[in-house]
Short mmCIF file of C-alpha atoms in Angstrom, two decimals:
data_model
loop_
_atom_site.label_atom_id
_atom_site.label_comp_id
_atom_site.label_asym_id
_atom_site.label_seq_id
_atom_site.Cartn_x
_atom_site.Cartn_y
_atom_site.Cartn_z
CA MET A 1 -0.15 -0.11 -0.08
CA ASP A 2 1.18 3.55 -0.62
CA ARG A 3 0.88 4.97 2.99
CA ALA A 4 -0.34 2.14 5.34
CA ALA A 5 0.35 3.68 8.59
CA GLY A 6 -1.49 4.67 11.31
CA PRO A 7 -5.30 4.87 11.27
CA GLU A 8 -4.88 3.31 7.62
CA ALA A 9 -2.96 0.28 8.63
CA ALA A 10 -5.69 -0.47 11.73
CA ARG A 11 -8.28 -0.16 8.94
CA LEU A 12 -6.33 -2.55 6.54
CA VAL A 13 -6.03 -5.03 9.77
CA ALA A 14 -9.97 -4.69 10.31
CA ARG A 15 -10.41 -5.58 6.67
CA GLY A 16 -8.21 -8.67 6.89
CA GLU A 17 -5.33 -7.10 4.27
CA GLY A 18 -3.00 -6.60 7.02
CA GLY A 19 -3.02 -9.76 8.20
CA GLY A 20 -5.79 -9.42 10.85
CA ARG A 21 -8.92 -11.28 11.09
CA ARG A 22 -12.30 -10.40 11.62
CA ARG A 23 -14.28 -11.88 14.59
CA ALA A 24 -16.57 -14.88 13.45
CA GLY A 25 -20.01 -13.63 12.93
CA THR A 26 -19.12 -10.16 12.37
CA SER A 27 -20.80 -8.63 9.09
CA ASN A 28 -18.82 -7.39 6.39
CA TRP A 29 -21.44 -5.04 4.84
CA SER A 30 -22.14 -1.77 6.05
CA GLY A 31 -24.56 0.87 5.00
CA SER A 32 -21.63 3.26 3.87
CA LEU A 33 -20.07 0.39 1.77
CA ILE A 34 -23.13 -0.10 0.20
CA VAL A 35 -24.12 3.34 -0.30
CA ALA A 36 -20.58 3.80 -1.95
CA SER A 37 -20.59 1.22 -4.31
CA LEU A 38 -24.14 1.29 -5.59
CA THR A 39 -23.73 5.07 -6.13
CA GLY A 40 -20.46 4.79 -7.84
CA ALA A 41 -21.61 2.02 -10.06
CA PHE A 42 -24.95 3.78 -11.14
CA GLY A 43 -22.76 6.83 -12.04
CA SER A 44 -20.36 4.77 -14.15
CA SER A 45 -21.02 1.53 -15.08
CA PHE A 46 -24.76 1.82 -15.69
CA LEU A 47 -24.08 4.74 -17.94
CA TYR A 48 -21.45 2.36 -19.91
CA GLY A 49 -24.15 -0.10 -20.39
CA TYR A 50 -26.69 2.18 -21.28
CA ASN A 51 -24.73 3.62 -23.93
CA LEU A 52 -23.77 0.27 -25.64
CA SER A 53 -27.62 -0.45 -26.21
CA VAL A 54 -29.37 2.87 -26.21
CA VAL A 55 -27.77 4.09 -29.78
CA ASN A 56 -29.39 1.11 -31.68
CA ALA A 57 -32.93 1.87 -30.98
CA PRO A 58 -33.14 5.26 -32.91
CA ALA A 59 -30.80 4.26 -35.73
CA VAL A 60 -33.51 5.11 -38.52
CA TYR A 61 -34.29 8.28 -36.78
CA ILE A 62 -30.57 9.50 -36.34
CA LYS A 63 -30.05 8.42 -40.22
CA LYS A 64 -32.82 10.57 -41.00
CA PHE A 65 -31.49 13.59 -39.11
CA TYR A 66 -28.20 12.96 -40.72
CA ASN A 67 -29.74 13.05 -44.35
CA GLU A 68 -31.90 16.28 -43.24
CA THR A 69 -28.83 18.00 -42.21
CA TRP A 70 -27.02 17.19 -45.34
CA GLN A 71 -29.74 18.31 -47.63
CA ARG A 72 -29.93 21.49 -45.69
CA ARG A 73 -26.24 22.28 -45.87
CA TYR A 74 -25.64 21.17 -49.55
CA GLY A 75 -28.78 21.03 -51.31
CA PHE A 76 -28.75 17.29 -52.18
CA SER A 77 -29.40 14.16 -49.93
CA VAL A 78 -26.63 12.17 -48.78
CA ASP A 79 -25.69 9.20 -50.82
CA GLU A 80 -26.32 5.55 -48.86
CA SER A 81 -22.33 4.95 -48.64
CA THR A 82 -21.74 7.95 -46.76
CA LEU A 83 -24.66 7.71 -44.76
CA THR A 84 -23.68 4.10 -43.71
CA LEU A 85 -20.15 5.56 -42.90
CA LEU A 86 -21.60 8.32 -40.54
CA TRP A 87 -23.59 5.92 -38.90
CA SER A 88 -20.64 3.61 -38.37
CA ILE A 89 -18.64 6.31 -37.12
CA THR A 90 -21.39 7.38 -34.62
CA VAL A 91 -21.39 3.64 -33.29
CA SER A 92 -17.81 2.70 -33.14
CA ILE A 93 -16.61 6.37 -32.07
CA PHE A 94 -17.65 5.41 -28.59
CA ALA A 95 -14.78 2.64 -28.28
CA ILE A 96 -12.26 5.36 -29.28
CA GLY A 97 -13.41 7.43 -26.63
CA GLY A 98 -13.23 4.23 -24.46
CA LEU A 99 -9.48 4.03 -25.40
CA VAL A 100 -8.79 7.32 -24.67
CA GLY A 101 -10.37 6.95 -21.18
CA ALA A 102 -8.27 3.89 -20.40
CA ILE A 103 -5.10 5.16 -21.43
CA ILE A 104 -5.56 8.63 -19.36
CA VAL A 105 -7.07 7.16 -16.14
CA THR A 106 -3.40 6.15 -14.37
CA PRO A 107 -2.34 9.65 -14.27
CA ILE A 108 -5.77 10.96 -13.12
CA VAL A 109 -6.34 8.45 -10.35
CA LYS A 110 -3.10 9.08 -9.04
CA PHE A 111 -3.26 12.78 -9.03
CA PHE A 112 -6.83 13.02 -7.69
CA GLY A 113 -7.24 9.83 -6.32
CA ARG A 114 -10.29 7.33 -6.79
CA LYS A 115 -13.08 8.89 -5.29
CA CYS A 116 -12.39 12.15 -6.54
CA THR A 117 -11.85 10.62 -10.36
CA LEU A 118 -15.24 8.99 -10.20
CA LEU A 119 -16.83 12.48 -9.07
CA LEU A 120 -14.86 14.49 -11.83
CA ASN A 121 -15.63 11.92 -14.42
CA ASN A 122 -19.26 13.00 -14.42
CA VAL A 123 -17.99 16.18 -16.26
CA PHE A 124 -17.68 14.23 -19.33
CA ALA A 125 -20.92 12.46 -19.07
CA VAL A 126 -22.91 15.85 -18.36
CA THR A 127 -20.90 17.30 -21.40
CA ALA A 128 -21.59 14.34 -23.63
CA ALA A 129 -25.40 14.51 -22.90
CA LEU A 130 -25.63 17.99 -23.55
CA LEU A 131 -23.87 17.76 -27.07
CA MET A 132 -25.81 14.64 -27.83
CA SER A 133 -29.36 16.14 -26.49
CA LEU A 134 -28.89 19.61 -28.32
CA SER A 135 -27.46 18.39 -31.67
CA LEU A 136 -31.00 18.30 -33.08
CA LEU A 137 -31.80 21.77 -32.03
CA ALA A 138 -28.52 23.11 -33.45
CA GLY A 139 -28.56 20.86 -36.80
CA SER A 140 -25.33 19.55 -36.30
CA PHE A 141 -24.67 15.91 -36.56
CA GLU A 142 -20.90 16.50 -35.50
CA MET A 143 -22.05 17.40 -32.21
CA LEU A 144 -23.73 14.02 -31.78
CA ILE A 145 -20.53 12.15 -32.95
CA LEU A 146 -18.51 14.53 -30.71
CA GLY A 147 -20.94 13.39 -27.52
CA ARG A 148 -20.42 9.92 -28.38
CA ILE A 149 -16.87 10.00 -28.24
CA ILE A 150 -16.86 12.07 -25.22
CA MET A 151 -19.04 9.64 -23.35
CA GLY A 152 -16.76 6.86 -24.45
CA VAL A 153 -14.00 8.79 -22.49
CA ASP A 154 -16.28 8.65 -19.66
CA ALA A 155 -16.73 4.99 -19.95
CA GLY A 156 -13.09 4.28 -20.26
CA ILE A 157 -12.31 6.17 -17.11
CA SER A 158 -14.85 4.73 -15.19
CA LEU A 159 -14.46 1.02 -16.13
CA SER A 160 -10.93 1.25 -15.02
CA ALA A 161 -11.52 3.80 -11.82
CA LEU A 162 -14.77 1.72 -10.20
CA PRO A 163 -13.38 -1.67 -10.09
CA MET A 164 -9.92 -0.19 -8.47
CA TYR A 165 -12.12 1.83 -5.87
CA LEU A 166 -14.17 -0.82 -5.17
CA SER A 167 -11.37 -3.65 -4.57
CA GLU A 168 -9.63 -1.12 -2.24
CA ILE A 169 -12.71 -0.26 -0.01
CA SER A 170 -14.00 -4.12 0.16
CA PRO A 171 -12.96 -6.50 3.03
CA LYS A 172 -11.35 -9.56 1.33
CA GLU A 173 -14.17 -11.80 2.31
CA ILE A 174 -16.56 -9.90 0.00
CA ARG A 175 -14.27 -8.51 -2.47
CA GLY A 176 -15.46 -10.72 -5.29
CA SER A 177 -19.04 -10.02 -4.47
CA LEU A 178 -18.65 -6.26 -4.21
CA GLY A 179 -16.44 -6.35 -7.45
CA GLN A 180 -19.36 -7.78 -9.28
CA VAL A 181 -21.41 -4.76 -8.83
CA THR A 182 -19.57 -3.50 -11.77
CA ALA A 183 -20.66 -6.23 -14.13
CA ILE A 184 -24.29 -5.97 -12.58
CA PHE A 185 -24.78 -2.41 -13.41
CA ILE A 186 -23.59 -2.75 -16.89
CA CYS A 187 -26.15 -5.35 -17.39
CA ILE A 188 -28.85 -3.12 -16.02
CA GLY A 189 -27.93 -0.10 -18.21
CA VAL A 190 -27.98 -2.61 -21.36
CA PHE A 191 -31.39 -3.82 -20.09
CA THR A 192 -32.74 -0.26 -19.44
CA GLY A 193 -31.65 0.75 -23.03
CA GLN A 194 -33.22 -2.26 -24.39
CA VAL A 195 -36.58 -1.44 -22.63
CA LEU A 196 -36.62 2.32 -24.09
CA GLY A 197 -36.12 0.58 -27.71
CA LEU A 198 -39.29 -1.09 -27.42
CA PRO A 199 -41.77 -0.16 -30.26
CA GLU A 200 -44.38 1.09 -27.48
CA ILE A 201 -41.69 3.36 -25.77
CA PHE A 202 -39.47 4.50 -28.78
CA GLY A 203 -41.67 3.30 -31.93
CA GLN A 204 -39.07 1.14 -33.97
CA ILE A 205 -37.23 -2.38 -34.10
CA TRP A 206 -33.93 -3.02 -33.26
CA TYR A 207 -31.14 -3.35 -36.04
CA TYR A 208 -28.02 -5.06 -34.61
CA THR A 209 -29.43 -8.39 -33.25
CA ASN A 210 -32.40 -8.22 -36.17
CA ASN A 211 -30.13 -10.40 -38.52
CA ILE A 212 -29.74 -13.43 -36.01
CA PHE A 213 -33.12 -13.43 -34.78
CA SER A 214 -34.59 -13.10 -38.28
CA GLU A 215 -32.56 -16.01 -39.64
CA ALA A 216 -33.65 -17.93 -36.52
CA GLY A 217 -37.36 -17.48 -37.63
CA ILE A 218 -38.53 -14.85 -35.49
CA SER A 219 -41.02 -12.13 -36.85
CA HIS A 220 -39.98 -8.52 -36.87
CA GLU A 221 -42.80 -7.74 -34.65
CA THR A 222 -41.47 -10.07 -31.99
CA ILE A 223 -37.62 -9.17 -32.37
CA PRO A 224 -37.67 -6.57 -29.63
CA TYR A 225 -39.12 -8.67 -27.05
CA VAL A 226 -36.68 -11.47 -27.62
CA THR A 227 -33.90 -8.65 -27.91
CA LEU A 228 -35.06 -7.26 -24.40
CA SER A 229 -34.91 -10.79 -22.94
CA THR A 230 -30.99 -10.67 -23.56
CA GLY A 231 -30.83 -8.00 -21.49
CA ALA A 232 -33.00 -9.63 -18.75
CA VAL A 233 -30.73 -12.69 -18.88
CA GLU A 234 -27.48 -10.69 -18.70
CA THR A 235 -28.76 -8.93 -15.46
CA VAL A 236 -30.11 -12.35 -13.92
CA ALA A 237 -26.45 -14.07 -14.70
CA ALA A 238 -24.42 -11.05 -13.29
CA VAL A 239 -26.25 -10.98 -10.10
CA PHE A 240 -26.26 -14.73 -9.62
CA SER A 241 -22.31 -14.31 -10.21
CA GLY A 242 -22.06 -11.95 -7.57
CA LEU A 243 -24.14 -14.01 -5.11
CA VAL A 244 -21.93 -17.29 -5.52
CA ILE A 245 -18.38 -15.69 -6.50
CA GLU A 246 -17.23 -15.86 -2.80
CA ARG A 247 -18.53 -19.63 -2.33
CA LEU A 248 -17.34 -21.13 -5.65
CA GLY A 249 -14.22 -19.04 -6.13
CA ARG A 250 -13.15 -16.89 -9.13
CA ARG A 251 -11.57 -19.61 -11.07
CA PRO A 252 -14.33 -21.87 -11.57
CA LEU A 253 -16.79 -19.17 -12.79
CA LEU A 254 -14.27 -17.59 -15.01
CA ILE A 255 -13.04 -21.21 -16.80
CA GLY A 256 -16.37 -22.62 -16.49
CA GLY A 257 -18.01 -19.57 -18.35
CA PHE A 258 -15.38 -19.72 -21.22
CA GLY A 259 -16.11 -23.42 -21.29
CA LEU A 260 -19.85 -23.26 -21.45
CA MET A 261 -19.23 -20.55 -24.27
CA VAL A 262 -17.24 -22.92 -26.43
CA VAL A 263 -20.24 -25.52 -26.21
CA PHE A 264 -23.03 -23.16 -26.91
CA PHE A 265 -20.61 -21.43 -29.89
CA ALA A 266 -20.55 -24.87 -31.37
CA VAL A 267 -24.31 -25.99 -30.92
CA LEU A 268 -25.37 -22.45 -32.19
CA THR A 269 -23.23 -22.81 -35.45
CA VAL A 270 -24.92 -26.57 -35.92
CA SER A 271 -28.33 -25.16 -35.38
CA LEU A 272 -27.85 -22.05 -37.51
CA THR A 273 -26.31 -24.15 -40.26
CA LEU A 274 -29.33 -26.80 -40.15
CA GLN A 275 -32.11 -24.97 -39.16
CA LYS A 276 -34.05 -24.91 -42.37
CA THR A 277 -34.12 -28.53 -42.10
CA VAL A 278 -35.79 -29.03 -38.83
CA TYR A 279 -38.53 -26.72 -37.51
CA TRP A 280 -37.66 -26.51 -33.85
CA LEU A 281 -33.92 -25.59 -34.54
CA PRO A 282 -34.57 -21.85 -34.68
CA TYR A 283 -35.57 -22.24 -30.89
CA LEU A 284 -32.24 -24.08 -30.15
CA SER A 285 -30.75 -21.18 -31.90
CA ILE A 286 -32.21 -18.63 -29.68
CA PHE A 287 -31.61 -20.52 -26.69
CA CYS A 288 -28.22 -20.88 -27.43
CA ILE A 289 -27.55 -17.26 -27.81
CA LEU A 290 -29.07 -16.72 -24.39
CA ALA A 291 -26.92 -19.15 -23.24
CA ILE A 292 -23.99 -17.76 -24.38
CA ILE A 293 -24.77 -14.29 -22.90
CA ALA A 294 -25.40 -16.03 -19.52
CA SER A 295 -22.15 -17.75 -19.67
CA PHE A 296 -20.33 -14.67 -20.31
CA CYS A 297 -21.86 -12.47 -17.59
CA ILE A 298 -21.47 -15.33 -15.07
CA GLY A 299 -17.81 -15.49 -15.49
CA PRO A 300 -15.71 -13.49 -18.28
CA GLY A 301 -18.04 -10.48 -18.24
CA GLY A 302 -17.06 -9.29 -14.48
CA ILE A 303 -14.66 -11.48 -12.95
CA PRO A 304 -11.78 -9.75 -14.87
CA PHE A 305 -12.49 -6.49 -13.20
CA VAL A 306 -12.15 -8.18 -9.73
CA LEU A 307 -9.14 -10.29 -10.44
CA THR A 308 -7.35 -6.99 -11.90
CA GLY A 309 -7.89 -5.17 -8.78
CA GLU A 310 -6.61 -8.40 -6.67
CA PHE A 311 -3.37 -9.11 -8.76
CA PHE A 312 -1.78 -6.02 -8.27
CA GLN A 313 -0.83 -3.74 -5.10
CA GLN A 314 -2.15 -0.37 -4.58
CA SER A 315 0.64 1.50 -6.27
CA GLN A 316 0.44 -0.79 -9.18
CA ARG A 317 -3.32 -0.85 -9.69
CA PRO A 318 -3.65 2.25 -11.96
CA ALA A 319 -1.07 0.97 -14.65
CA ALA A 320 -2.69 -2.50 -14.55
CA PHE A 321 -6.15 -1.30 -15.19
CA MET A 322 -4.71 1.31 -17.86
CA ILE A 323 -3.81 -2.01 -19.70
CA ALA A 324 -6.53 -4.13 -18.99
CA GLY A 325 -8.70 -1.22 -20.16
CA THR A 326 -6.65 -0.62 -23.41
CA VAL A 327 -6.82 -4.29 -24.04
CA ASN A 328 -10.47 -4.29 -23.81
CA TRP A 329 -11.22 -1.41 -25.52
CA LEU A 330 -9.08 -2.32 -28.28
CA SER A 331 -10.91 -5.68 -28.57
CA ASN A 332 -14.37 -4.06 -28.59
CA PHE A 333 -13.13 -1.86 -31.47
CA ALA A 334 -11.63 -4.80 -33.47
CA VAL A 335 -15.15 -6.99 -33.00
CA GLY A 336 -17.55 -4.26 -34.12
CA LEU A 337 -15.31 -3.60 -37.17
CA LEU A 338 -14.29 -7.21 -38.23
CA PHE A 339 -17.60 -8.79 -37.36
CA PRO A 340 -19.50 -8.11 -40.12
CA PHE A 341 -16.68 -9.20 -42.42
CA ILE A 342 -16.16 -12.27 -40.65
CA GLN A 343 -20.07 -12.98 -40.82
CA GLY A 344 -19.98 -12.27 -44.50
CA GLY A 345 -16.94 -14.55 -45.19
CA LEU A 346 -17.80 -17.53 -42.94
CA GLN A 347 -21.33 -17.05 -42.89
CA THR A 348 -23.03 -19.36 -40.14
CA TYR A 349 -19.69 -20.69 -39.06
CA CYS A 350 -18.76 -17.36 -38.00
CA PHE A 351 -19.13 -18.17 -34.27
CA LEU A 352 -16.38 -20.69 -34.42
CA VAL A 353 -13.91 -17.71 -34.43
CA PHE A 354 -15.11 -17.02 -31.08
CA ALA A 355 -15.45 -20.51 -29.82
CA ALA A 356 -11.71 -21.16 -30.62
CA ILE A 357 -10.84 -17.73 -28.69
CA CYS A 358 -12.91 -18.89 -25.64
CA PHE A 359 -11.52 -22.04 -25.82
CA ALA A 360 -7.77 -20.82 -25.70
CA GLY A 361 -8.72 -18.37 -23.08
CA ALA A 362 -10.13 -21.38 -20.79
CA THR A 363 -6.78 -23.45 -21.42
CA TYR A 364 -4.61 -20.48 -20.50
CA LEU A 365 -6.45 -19.73 -17.45
CA PHE A 366 -6.60 -23.35 -16.45
CA PHE A 367 -2.95 -23.83 -16.21
CA VAL A 368 -2.02 -20.19 -15.11
CA LEU A 369 -4.89 -18.65 -12.97
CA PRO A 370 -4.63 -19.53 -9.05
CA GLU A 371 -7.75 -19.14 -6.81
CA THR A 372 -7.67 -15.59 -5.26
CA LYS A 373 -10.91 -15.99 -3.12
CA ASN A 374 -10.94 -14.64 0.43
CA LYS A 375 -7.12 -14.56 0.01
CA THR A 376 -4.67 -11.44 0.81
CA LEU A 377 -2.53 -9.59 -2.10
CA LYS A 378 0.29 -11.53 -0.04
CA GLU A 379 -1.18 -15.09 -0.21
CA ILE A 380 -2.18 -14.27 -4.12
CA SER A 381 1.31 -13.27 -4.88
CA GLU A 382 2.56 -16.72 -3.21
CA ALA A 383 0.21 -18.75 -5.09
CA PHE A 384 1.42 -17.33 -8.37
CA ALA A 385 5.19 -17.84 -7.34
CA LYS A 386 4.08 -21.55 -6.30
CA ARG A 387 2.65 -21.90 -9.87
CA ASN A 388 5.45 -20.66 -11.59
CA LYS A 389 8.21 -22.49 -9.50
CA VAL A 390 6.27 -25.69 -10.50
CA SER A 391 6.32 -24.45 -14.02
CA LEU A 392 9.94 -23.82 -14.01
CA GLU A 393 10.77 -27.25 -12.12
CA MET A 394 8.59 -29.25 -14.98
CA GLN A 395 10.92 -27.34 -17.63
CA ASP A 396 13.96 -27.95 -15.78
CA MET A 397 13.02 -31.95 -15.53
CA ASN A 398 12.18 -31.93 -19.34
CA HIS A 399 15.63 -30.19 -20.56
CA TYR A 400 18.18 -31.96 -17.94
CA PRO A 401 16.53 -35.00 -16.74
CA GLY A 402 19.81 -36.66 -16.06
CA GLU A 403 21.32 -33.65 -14.08
CA ARG A 404 17.91 -33.44 -11.65
CA LYS A 405 19.24 -33.24 -8.00
CA SER A 406 17.24 -34.82 -5.36
CA SER A 407 14.80 -32.44 -3.31
CA ALA A 408 16.75 -32.75 -0.14
CA GLU A 409 20.10 -31.66 -2.02
CA GLN A 410 18.35 -29.05 -3.69
CA GLU A 411 17.05 -27.57 -0.41
CA SER A 412 20.39 -27.83 1.25
CA ASN A 413 21.82 -25.72 -1.67
CA PHE A 414 19.14 -23.35 -1.58
CA THR A 415 19.42 -22.68 2.32
CA SER A 416 23.43 -22.50 2.10
CA ALA A 417 23.08 -20.09 -0.81
CA VAL A 418 20.51 -17.59 0.97
CA ASP A 419 22.83 -17.76 4.18
CA ASN A 420 25.48 -16.78 1.93
CA GLY A 421 23.77 -14.11 0.59
CA GLU A 422 24.13 -15.01 -2.96
CA THR A 423 20.47 -15.39 -4.25
CA LYS A 424 18.95 -12.65 -1.70
CA LYS A 425 18.48 -10.13 -4.97
CA GLY A 426 17.19 -12.94 -6.86
CA ILE A 427 14.44 -13.86 -4.46
CA VAL A 428 13.35 -10.24 -3.83
#
């Protein structure tokens, strides 16, 4: 920790981070802890989830606004390719803003602190909301696009600062459950955006998931409600993960989530390929989509936020979250940019690409990731060191089987070397 002296050290001991333990039966939850986590999540990750989904509903109206503005300026209607480009920029620019936010979050949280960063980040959100809401009145689609990128900056900062803040105010016994608040509010934000996109509320049909559900045999009138079910499944799965993470642990949920996604991606590929031959296969496709979403939200969707806060000490967390956020936003941008081409090239086999990625991730985590449930930073570091030591010893046995010494001889040599001060620097 940066400055864990005096009252701060006492607080850490009370939380269990400083080596102390709470008395049995003492509740880890407090009113101020709950209010801080829920308020922070509502003003941060909720906005991220909402802005992910809400832009799809008014697609027709936004394109109409672009066309009218273009005609008023230049005296003729915008051509279809330019309109598609403007719309693509409007959607994808959010990820570019998120990348900027993830990059600048390190110096901001170091200078202002975690809590103050979350508060000041609202300036970006308010500015973006004003630009987007006033763009129609001003007759400027540039204001809408600028608002989207500024809202992306807000999301990039909040998705790093919020998990960092939650991991540092949480007792280790409930660190995982409280960390899942980030994912839960992202799902609630997505669901809220989907509710506002219902025909009765906003008056038009979703476009992003329209293709998949249409090919699965769902009528256009029913698609908005099926899409709404995805948001509900997301929220329920995220809440479930938050409830069981301290019992099952991070490792089973994360690896299990990736594993289930591989299975359902494979089944989805088969059902989409053969759905015109059997009448009930379209319903299997819908089930697989919902199951993939649930599997993602149970593990891969939220647990990485928790693990990033648990792997690093306080002074290193800003840099760690900056790296994690950069990878996250670059991946979002890449998927949004490349998926239409992947889908066009591979058709119903496009989801096998994601299945392969999930399989690779599950395999890697199985061999590398230790369980961090209910452990202090020191214990987590020791778990990584132990896994690394076993891996190095296995490599040593494979390369030099004839020169392998007995464990007693190795321990004797190691103790002697430490006593002589020869390996102190290496151990540190």
